[in-house]
Coordinates of N, CA and C in Angstrom, one line a residue:
M264 N 11.9 -15.2 -1.6 CA 11.6 -13.6 -1.6 C 13.0 -13.2 -1.1
M265 N 13.4 -13.3 0.2 CA 14.5 -12.5 0.6 C 15.7 -12.9 -0.2
S266 N 15.9 -13.7 -1.1 CA 17.0 -13.7 -1.9 C 16.7 -12.7 -2.9
Q267 N 15.7 -12.4 -3.7 CA 15.4 -11.1 -4.4 C 16.0 -9.9 -3.4
L268 N 15.5 -9.7 -2.4 CA 16.0 -8.7 -1.5 C 17.5 -8.5 -1.5
G269 N 18.2 -9.6 -1.1 CA 19.7 -9.2 -1.2 C 20.2 -9.2 -2.8
K270 N 19.8 -9.8 -3.6 CA 20.3 -9.7 -5.0 C 20.2 -8.4 -5.6
H271 N 18.8 -7.8 -5.6 CA 18.6 -6.7 -6.1 C 18.8 -5.4 -5.3
S272 N 19.4 -5.4 -4.1 CA 19.7 -4.4 -3.3 C 21.4 -4.2 -3.3
G273 N 22.2 -5.3 -3.7 CA 23.4 -5.4 -3.6 C 24.0 -5.7 -2.3
F274 N 23.1 -6.1 -1.4 CA 23.7 -6.6 0.0 C 24.2 -8.0 -0.1
D275 N 25.2 -8.0 0.7 CA 25.8 -9.6 0.8 C 25.2 -10.2 1.9
L276 N 23.8 -10.9 1.5 CA 23.0 -11.3 2.3 C 22.9 -12.9 2.4
T277 N 23.1 -13.5 3.3 CA 22.9 -14.9 3.5 C 22.0 -15.1 4.9
I278 N 20.9 -15.8 4.6 CA 19.9 -16.1 5.5 C 19.5 -17.5 5.7
K279 N 19.6 -18.0 6.9 CA 19.0 -19.6 7.1 C 18.3 -19.3 8.3
T280 N 16.9 -20.0 8.1 CA 16.1 -19.9 9.0 C 15.4 -21.3 9.4
T281 N 15.6 -21.7 10.6 CA 14.9 -22.8 11.3 C 13.7 -22.5 11.8
G282 N 12.9 -23.1 11.8 CA 11.7 -22.9 13.1 C 10.8 -24.1 13.1
D283 N 9.5 -23.7 13.5 CA 8.3 -24.6 13.8 C 7.5 -24.6 12.4
V284 N 8.0 -24.5 11.3 CA 7.4 -24.7 10.0 C 6.5 -25.8 10.0
D285 N 6.4 -26.7 10.6 CA 5.3 -27.8 10.6 C 4.0 -27.3 11.4
V286 N 4.2 -26.3 12.2 CA 2.9 -25.9 12.8 C 2.4 -24.9 11.6
D287 N 3.2 -23.9 11.4 CA 2.9 -22.8 10.3 C 4.1 -22.0 10.2
S288 N 4.0 -21.2 9.3 CA 5.2 -20.2 8.7 C 5.3 -19.0 9.6
H289 N 4.4 -18.8 10.0 CA 4.1 -17.3 10.7 C 5.4 -17.0 11.3
H290 N 5.8 -17.7 12.4 CA 6.8 -17.3 13.4 C 8.0 -17.3 12.6
S291 N 8.5 -18.2 11.8 CA 9.5 -18.2 11.0 C 9.8 -16.9 10.0
V292 N 8.6 -16.6 9.4 CA 8.5 -15.7 8.6 C 8.6 -14.2 9.3
E293 N 8.2 -14.1 10.4 CA 8.3 -13.1 11.3 C 9.7 -12.9 11.8
D294 N 10.3 -14.1 12.4 CA 11.7 -13.8 13.0 C 12.5 -13.5 11.9
T295 N 12.4 -14.1 10.9 CA 13.6 -13.7 9.8 C 13.4 -12.4 9.5
S296 N 12.2 -11.7 9.1 CA 12.0 -10.3 8.9 C 12.5 -9.5 10.0
L297 N 12.1 -9.8 11.2 CA 12.8 -8.8 12.3 C 14.2 -9.2 12.3
A298 N 14.9 -10.3 12.1 CA 16.2 -10.4 12.1 C 16.9 -9.5 10.9
F299 N 16.1 -9.6 9.8 CA 16.9 -8.9 8.5 C 16.7 -7.5 8.8
G300 N 15.6 -7.0 9.6 CA 15.4 -5.5 9.7 C 16.6 -4.9 10.9
Q301 N 16.7 -5.7 11.8 CA 17.8 -5.6 12.9 C 19.3 -5.6 12.3
A302 N 19.7 -6.5 11.3 CA 20.8 -6.6 10.7 C 21.0 -5.2 9.7
L303 N 19.9 -4.9 9.3 CA 20.1 -3.6 8.4 C 20.2 -2.6 9.1
R304 N 19.8 -2.2 10.3 CA 19.8 -1.2 11.3 C 21.5 -1.2 11.6
E305 N 21.8 -2.2 12.1 CA 23.1 -2.4 12.7 C 24.3 -2.1 11.4
A306 N 24.0 -2.4 10.2 CA 24.8 -2.2 9.0 C 25.0 -0.7 8.6
L307 N 23.8 -0.1 8.9 CA 23.8 1.2 8.6 C 24.7 2.3 9.7
G308 N 24.8 1.6 11.0 CA 25.5 2.5 11.6 C 25.1 3.8 11.9
D309 N 26.1 4.7 11.8 CA 25.6 6.2 12.0 C 25.2 6.8 10.8
K310 N 25.0 6.1 9.8 CA 24.4 6.6 8.7 C 25.1 7.9 8.0
V311 N 26.3 8.3 8.3 CA 27.2 9.2 7.7 C 27.5 9.1 6.3
G312 N 27.0 10.1 5.4 CA 27.4 10.1 4.0 C 26.4 9.2 3.0
I313 N 25.5 8.6 3.5 CA 24.6 7.9 2.8 C 23.3 9.0 2.1
R314 N 22.7 8.5 1.1 CA 21.6 9.4 0.5 C 20.6 9.3 1.5
R315 N 20.1 8.4 2.2 CA 19.0 8.5 3.1 C 17.8 8.0 2.6
F316 N 17.4 8.6 1.4 CA 15.9 8.4 0.8 C 16.5 7.6 -0.6
G317 N 15.5 6.6 -1.1 CA 15.5 5.9 -2.3 C 14.2 5.4 -2.7
D318 N 14.0 5.3 -3.8 CA 12.6 5.0 -4.4 C 13.0 4.0 -5.6
S319 N 12.1 3.4 -6.1 CA 12.1 2.9 -7.5 C 10.6 2.3 -8.0
M320 N 10.9 1.9 -9.2 CA 9.4 1.6 -9.8 C 10.0 0.3 -10.4
V321 N 9.3 -0.9 -10.2 CA 9.8 -2.1 -11.0 C 8.5 -2.8 -11.3
P322 N 8.5 -3.1 -13.0 CA 7.5 -3.9 -13.4 C 8.0 -5.3 -13.2
L323 N 7.0 -6.4 -13.4 CA 7.3 -8.0 -13.6 C 6.0 -8.2 -14.2
D324 N 6.0 -8.5 -15.6 CA 5.1 -8.9 -16.4 C 3.9 -7.6 -16.2
E325 N 2.7 -8.3 -15.6 CA 1.6 -7.3 -15.6 C 1.7 -6.4 -14.5
V326 N 2.6 -6.8 -13.5 CA 2.6 -6.2 -12.3 C 3.7 -4.9 -12.2
L327 N 3.0 -3.8 -11.7 CA 4.2 -2.7 -11.4 C 3.9 -2.1 -9.9
V328 N 5.2 -2.3 -9.4 CA 5.3 -1.7 -7.8 C 6.1 -0.9 -7.8
Q329 N 5.7 0.2 -7.0 CA 6.5 1.6 -6.7 C 6.9 1.3 -5.1
A330 N 8.3 1.7 -4.7 CA 8.7 1.5 -3.4 C 9.4 2.8 -2.8
A331 N 9.4 3.3 -2.0 CA 10.1 4.4 -1.6 C 10.5 4.2 0.0
V332 N 11.8 4.7 0.3 CA 12.3 4.5 1.7 C 12.8 5.5 2.1
D333 N 12.7 6.0 3.4 CA 13.5 6.9 4.4 C 14.2 6.3 5.4
L334 N 15.4 6.2 5.6 CA 16.3 5.7 6.5 C 16.1 6.5 7.7
S335 N 15.0 7.1 8.1 CA 15.1 8.2 9.0 C 15.3 7.7 10.6
G336 N 15.2 6.5 11.0 CA 15.1 6.0 12.4 C 13.9 6.1 13.1
R337 N 12.7 6.2 12.1 CA 11.3 6.4 12.5 C 10.6 5.2 11.5
P338 N 10.0 4.4 12.2 CA 9.3 3.2 11.6 C 8.0 3.6 11.1
Y339 N 7.7 3.5 9.7 CA 6.4 3.8 9.5 C 6.1 2.9 8.1
L340 N 5.0 2.4 8.0 CA 4.6 1.7 6.8 C 3.5 2.0 6.1
V341 N 3.4 2.2 5.0 CA 2.7 2.4 4.0 C 2.4 1.0 2.9
H342 N 1.4 0.4 3.0 CA 1.5 -1.0 2.0 C 0.1 -0.7 1.3
R343 N 0.1 -1.0 0.2 CA -1.1 -0.9 -0.6 C -1.0 -1.9 -1.7
Q344 N -1.7 -3.1 -1.7 CA -1.7 -3.9 -2.8 C -3.1 -4.4 -2.9
P345 N -3.5 -5.1 -4.1 CA -4.9 -5.4 -4.2 C -5.0 -6.7 -3.6
E346 N -6.2 -7.2 -3.3 CA -6.6 -8.5 -2.7 C -5.9 -9.7 -3.9
I347 N -5.4 -10.4 -3.1 CA -4.7 -11.8 -4.1 C -5.1 -13.0 -3.3
V348 N -4.9 -14.2 -4.1 CA -5.2 -15.2 -3.4 C -4.5 -15.5 -2.1
E349 N -5.1 -16.3 -1.3 CA -4.4 -16.4 0.2 C -3.1 -17.3 0.2
L350 N -2.9 -18.1 -0.7 CA -1.7 -19.2 -0.9 C -1.0 -19.2 -2.3
I351 N 0.3 -19.2 -2.3 CA 1.2 -19.2 -3.2 C 1.8 -20.4 -2.9
G352 N 1.5 -21.7 -3.4 CA 2.0 -22.7 -3.1 C 1.8 -23.2 -1.6
D353 N 2.7 -23.3 -0.7 CA 2.0 -23.6 0.8 C 2.4 -22.2 1.6
F354 N 2.8 -21.1 0.8 CA 2.9 -19.8 1.5 C 1.8 -19.1 1.8
D355 N 1.5 -18.6 3.1 CA 0.3 -17.9 3.5 C 0.8 -16.1 3.0
T356 N -0.2 -15.8 1.8 CA 0.0 -14.5 1.3 C -0.2 -13.3 2.4
T357 N -1.2 -13.8 3.4 CA -1.5 -13.0 4.2 C -0.5 -12.4 5.1
L358 N 0.9 -13.1 5.1 CA 1.9 -12.7 5.8 C 2.6 -11.5 5.3
G359 N 2.4 -11.4 3.9 CA 3.1 -10.4 3.2 C 3.1 -8.9 3.7
K360 N 2.2 -8.4 4.2 CA 2.3 -7.0 5.0 C 3.0 -7.3 6.4
H361 N 2.9 -8.5 7.0 CA 3.6 -8.5 8.2 C 5.0 -8.5 7.9
I362 N 5.6 -9.1 7.1 CA 7.1 -9.2 6.6 C 7.4 -7.7 6.7
W363 N 6.7 -6.7 6.1 CA 7.0 -5.6 5.9 C 7.1 -4.7 7.0
E364 N 6.1 -5.0 8.0 CA 6.1 -4.4 9.3 C 7.0 -4.7 10.2
S365 N 7.5 -6.0 10.3 CA 8.5 -6.4 10.7 C 9.8 -5.9 10.5
I366 N 10.3 -6.0 9.3 CA 11.4 -5.2 9.0 C 11.2 -3.9 9.2
V367 N 10.1 -3.1 9.0 CA 10.1 -1.6 9.3 C 10.7 -1.4 10.7
A368 N 9.9 -2.2 11.4 CA 10.0 -2.0 13.1 C 11.3 -2.1 13.7
E369 N 12.1 -3.2 12.9 CA 13.4 -3.1 13.6 C 14.7 -2.6 12.8
A370 N 14.2 -2.2 11.5 CA 15.2 -1.5 10.9 C 15.0 0.3 10.9
R371 N 13.8 0.4 11.7 CA 13.6 1.7 12.0 C 13.3 2.9 10.7
I372 N 12.7 2.5 9.6 CA 13.0 3.0 8.6 C 11.3 3.2 8.1
A373 N 11.1 4.3 7.3 CA 9.8 4.4 6.8 C 9.8 4.0 5.4
L374 N 8.8 3.1 4.9 CA 8.7 2.5 3.9 C 7.1 2.2 3.2
H375 N 7.4 2.8 2.2 CA 5.9 3.0 1.4 C 6.1 2.0 0.1
I376 N 5.2 1.2 0.0 CA 4.9 0.2 -0.9 C 3.6 0.3 -1.9
R377 N 3.5 0.6 -3.2 CA 2.3 0.5 -3.6 C 2.4 -0.4 -5.1
V378 N 1.3 -1.4 -4.9 CA 1.3 -2.1 -6.3 C 0.3 -1.3 -7.0
L379 N 0.8 -1.0 -8.2 CA 0.0 -0.3 -9.0 C -0.8 -0.8 -10.0
E380 N -0.4 -1.9 -10.4 CA -1.2 -2.8 -11.5 C -0.7 -4.2 -11.0
G381 N -1.7 -5.2 -11.7 CA -1.4 -6.5 -11.7 C -1.9 -7.4 -10.3
R382 N -2.5 -8.5 -10.5 CA -3.0 -9.4 -9.6 C -2.5 -10.8 -9.5
N383 N -1.5 -11.2 -10.1 CA -0.7 -12.5 -10.1 C 0.1 -12.5 -8.9
A384 N -0.5 -13.4 -7.8 CA -0.1 -13.2 -6.5 C 1.5 -13.5 -6.5
H385 N 2.0 -14.3 -7.3 CA 3.6 -14.4 -7.0 C 4.4 -13.4 -7.5
H386 N 3.8 -12.7 -8.7 CA 4.5 -11.4 -9.4 C 4.2 -10.3 -8.6
V387 N 3.2 -10.1 -7.6 CA 2.9 -9.1 -7.0 C 4.0 -9.2 -5.8
F388 N 4.1 -10.4 -5.2 CA 4.9 -10.6 -4.1 C 6.4 -10.3 -4.5
E389 N 7.1 -10.9 -5.6 CA 8.1 -10.8 -6.2 C 8.7 -9.5 -6.6
A390 N 7.5 -8.6 -7.3 CA 7.9 -7.1 -7.6 C 8.1 -6.1 -6.4
Q391 N 7.4 -6.7 -5.5 CA 7.5 -5.9 -4.1 C 9.0 -6.0 -3.4
F392 N 9.3 -7.1 -3.4 CA 10.7 -7.6 -3.0 C 11.8 -6.8 -4.0
K393 N 11.8 -6.9 -5.2 CA 12.7 -6.2 -6.0 C 12.3 -4.7 -6.0
A394 N 11.5 -4.0 -5.7 CA 11.4 -2.8 -5.7 C 11.9 -2.1 -4.4
V395 N 11.5 -2.8 -3.3 CA 12.1 -2.4 -1.9 C 13.6 -2.7 -2.1
A396 N 14.1 -3.5 -2.5 CA 15.5 -3.8 -2.8 C 16.4 -2.8 -3.5
R397 N 15.6 -2.1 -4.6 CA 16.2 -1.3 -5.4 C 16.0 0.1 -4.6
A398 N 15.1 0.4 -3.7 CA 14.9 1.7 -3.1 C 16.1 1.6 -2.1
L399 N 16.2 0.4 -1.3 CA 17.3 0.5 -0.2 C 18.6 0.7 -1.0
R400 N 18.9 0.2 -1.8 CA 20.2 0.2 -2.9 C 20.3 1.6 -2.6
D401 N 19.8 2.4 -3.4 CA 19.6 4.0 -3.4 C 19.9 4.6 -2.1
A402 N 19.0 4.3 -1.3 CA 19.1 5.0 0.2 C 20.4 4.8 0.8
V403 N 21.1 3.6 0.7 CA 22.2 3.2 1.6 C 23.4 3.4 1.0
S404 N 23.3 4.1 -0.4 CA 24.7 4.4 -1.2 C 25.2 5.6 -0.8
K405 N 26.5 5.7 -1.0 CA 27.2 6.9 -0.4 C 26.9 8.1 -1.6
D406 N 27.0 9.2 -0.7 CA 26.8 10.2 -1.8 C 27.7 11.6 -1.4
G407 N 28.8 11.8 -2.2 CA 29.7 12.4 -1.9 C 29.5 13.7 -1.7
R408 N 28.1 14.4 -2.0 CA 28.0 15.6 -1.6 C 27.4 15.7 -0.1
V409 N 27.3 14.6 0.5 CA 26.5 14.7 1.6 C 27.8 14.5 2.9
A410 N 28.0 15.6 3.5 CA 28.9 15.5 4.6 C 28.2 15.2 5.9
G411 N 28.6 14.3 6.5 CA 28.2 13.9 7.8 C 26.6 13.4 7.7
I412 N 25.6 13.3 8.7 CA 24.3 12.8 8.7 C 23.5 13.5 7.8
P413 N 22.8 12.8 6.8 CA 21.9 13.5 5.8 C 20.5 13.9 6.7
S414 N 20.6 15.0 7.4 CA 19.7 15.5 8.3 C 19.9 16.8 8.8
T415 N 18.7 17.8 8.6 CA 19.1 19.2 9.3 C 19.3 19.1 10.7
K416 N 18.5 17.9 11.5 CA 18.5 18.0 12.6 C 20.0 17.4 13.1
G417 N 20.7 16.8 12.3 CA 22.2 16.2 12.7 C 22.1 14.9 13.2
S418 N 21.0 14.2 13.3 CA 20.8 12.9 13.8 C 19.7 12.1 12.9
L419 N 19.8 10.8 12.8 CA 18.8 10.0 12.4 C 18.6 8.9 13.3

């Protein structure tokens, strides 16, 4: 799913994870998410000239996901999805919210994700990653109308 995030955000993203997956995937998933969040924060730098806010609505067959992001420097997550099966293959879907919590904490962004329609677990997961990617793509893009930091406080 992280490849979906890279592809649809337009980020030059290469992730290689090694870990104790023979025990369970929790630590590998968490560490990968934390590393991505940290890399995003560092890549944003001083945030001069970016749009700051981004949102998207992504359909995937029967699923519809809305995502909105604020590159505010303040970590906050709102994550709404229906109950889904606990496993997609051998992936523990209960880690889904934790992925976003970890990214948000390290990237220091506010992120809202709402699954508006659909119940197919794979589609729900994939559409979330695509929606977040598209929202991030908007938020990190340069806006020629923005001079300096996109905040009335002068810092993010």
